[in-house]
Amino acid sequence: SDQNKTIVETACRSAMIRSYVETEAVNPGAMAEMGEKYGVITRRWRDDQIAVFEAAWNEVVVEDSANDPLFKEVTESYSKWRKTYSKWGTAQALKPTYLD
């Protein structure tokens, strides 16, 4: 029924939000512990490295899109979303100077 669909949709959204919030709350401590206990060093890829990965990915996209209509459809949808998201995503990648 429509009511049951709404219940399931609401439960799924709630679980997703809880999972996101919990991850954001737990990850900083987990990263600190991994560094302190096990010597794990957290690093970011450099922009030139990411550019190489992206170029390789774009080759895969062209090749697999030509051979798989579903892959092409999903990739086009994701690329459209990524373009829309980029303004927000870029803002999040700014150096957090307020933490210095």
Tab-separated table of C-alpha atoms in Angstrom:
chain	number	residue	atom	x	y	z
A	1	SER	CA	0.000	0.000	0.000
A	2	ASP	CA	1.051	3.637	-0.291
A	3	GLN	CA	1.178	3.826	3.502
A	4	ASN	CA	3.592	0.875	3.696
A	5	LYS	CA	5.745	2.377	0.942
A	6	THR	CA	5.952	5.613	2.910
A	7	ILE	CA	6.887	3.709	6.080
A	8	VAL	CA	9.669	1.806	4.287
A	9	GLU	CA	10.950	4.962	2.560
A	10	THR	CA	10.989	6.875	5.856
A	11	ALA	CA	12.807	4.024	7.630
A	12	CYS	CA	15.403	3.820	4.843
A	13	ARG	CA	16.026	7.562	4.911
A	14	SER	CA	16.348	7.503	8.673
A	15	ALA	CA	18.856	4.642	8.524
A	16	MET	CA	20.882	6.440	5.852
A	17	ILE	CA	21.005	9.696	7.826
A	18	ARG	CA	21.929	7.882	11.030
A	19	SER	CA	24.703	6.003	9.236
A	20	TYR	CA	26.106	9.232	7.761
A	21	VAL	CA	26.012	11.104	11.069
A	22	GLU	CA	27.534	8.192	12.957
A	23	THR	CA	30.372	7.912	10.432
A	24	GLU	CA	31.103	11.629	10.682
A	25	ALA	CA	31.172	11.375	14.474
A	26	VAL	CA	33.313	8.222	14.729
A	27	ASN	CA	35.869	8.651	11.929
A	28	PRO	CA	38.034	11.416	13.459
A	29	GLY	CA	38.644	9.388	16.615
A	30	ALA	CA	39.240	6.208	14.646
A	31	MET	CA	41.765	7.962	12.419
A	32	ALA	CA	43.570	9.387	15.452
A	33	GLU	CA	43.655	5.953	17.102
A	34	MET	CA	45.006	4.304	13.956
A	35	GLY	CA	47.775	6.878	13.829
A	36	GLU	CA	48.664	6.712	17.509
A	37	LYS	CA	48.384	2.944	18.000
A	38	TYR	CA	49.503	1.601	14.642
A	39	GLY	CA	51.463	4.406	13.006
A	40	VAL	CA	48.986	4.832	10.150
A	41	ILE	CA	49.697	8.000	8.197
A	42	THR	CA	46.710	9.638	6.528
A	43	ARG	CA	47.516	11.317	3.239
A	44	ARG	CA	45.614	12.900	0.393
A	45	TRP	CA	46.323	12.197	-3.252
A	46	ARG	CA	48.029	15.101	-4.990
A	47	ASP	CA	46.074	16.843	-7.752
A	48	ASP	CA	48.449	15.527	-10.440
A	49	GLN	CA	47.891	11.953	-9.196
A	50	ILE	CA	44.132	12.392	-9.195
A	51	ALA	CA	44.327	13.735	-12.764
A	52	VAL	CA	46.062	10.514	-13.871
A	53	PHE	CA	43.407	8.383	-12.168
A	54	GLU	CA	40.627	10.448	-13.707
A	55	ALA	CA	42.107	10.172	-17.201
A	56	ALA	CA	42.307	6.388	-16.844
A	57	TRP	CA	38.732	6.292	-15.538
A	58	ASN	CA	37.509	8.368	-18.484
A	59	GLU	CA	39.075	5.826	-20.873
A	60	VAL	CA	37.196	3.036	-19.097
A	61	VAL	CA	33.961	5.030	-19.302
A	62	VAL	CA	34.275	5.487	-23.062
A	63	GLU	CA	35.130	1.831	-23.656
A	64	ASP	CA	32.545	0.304	-21.323
A	65	SER	CA	29.802	2.731	-22.373
A	66	ALA	CA	30.261	1.586	-25.963
A	67	ASN	CA	29.790	-2.047	-24.914
A	68	ASP	CA	27.197	-1.841	-22.162
A	69	PRO	CA	24.040	0.292	-22.452
A	70	LEU	CA	23.266	0.017	-18.724
A	71	PHE	CA	26.795	1.106	-17.798
A	72	LYS	CA	26.405	4.063	-20.155
A	73	GLU	CA	23.057	5.033	-18.641
A	74	VAL	CA	24.354	4.819	-15.055
A	75	THR	CA	27.554	6.691	-15.907
A	76	GLU	CA	25.687	9.487	-17.666
A	77	SER	CA	23.340	9.848	-14.695
A	78	TYR	CA	26.240	9.879	-12.244
A	79	SER	CA	28.201	12.382	-14.352
A	80	LYS	CA	25.198	14.702	-14.485
A	81	TRP	CA	24.816	14.508	-10.696
A	82	ARG	CA	28.562	15.033	-10.217
A	83	LYS	CA	28.468	18.195	-12.323
A	84	THR	CA	25.578	19.573	-10.271
A	85	TYR	CA	27.302	18.564	-7.011
A	86	SER	CA	30.675	20.072	-7.969
A	87	LYS	CA	29.904	23.553	-6.621
A	88	TRP	CA	29.179	22.148	-3.157
A	89	GLY	CA	31.950	19.570	-3.350
A	90	THR	CA	34.544	22.132	-4.359
A	91	ALA	CA	33.536	24.369	-1.478
A	92	GLN	CA	34.039	21.442	0.918
A	93	ALA	CA	37.555	20.875	-0.411
A	94	LEU	CA	38.672	24.348	0.646
A	95	LYS	CA	41.504	24.409	3.152
A	96	PRO	CA	39.914	24.584	6.598
A	97	THR	CA	41.979	27.516	7.874
A	98	TYR	CA	39.654	27.920	10.840
A	99	LEU	CA	41.189	24.710	12.281
A	100	ASP	CA	44.734	26.158	12.356
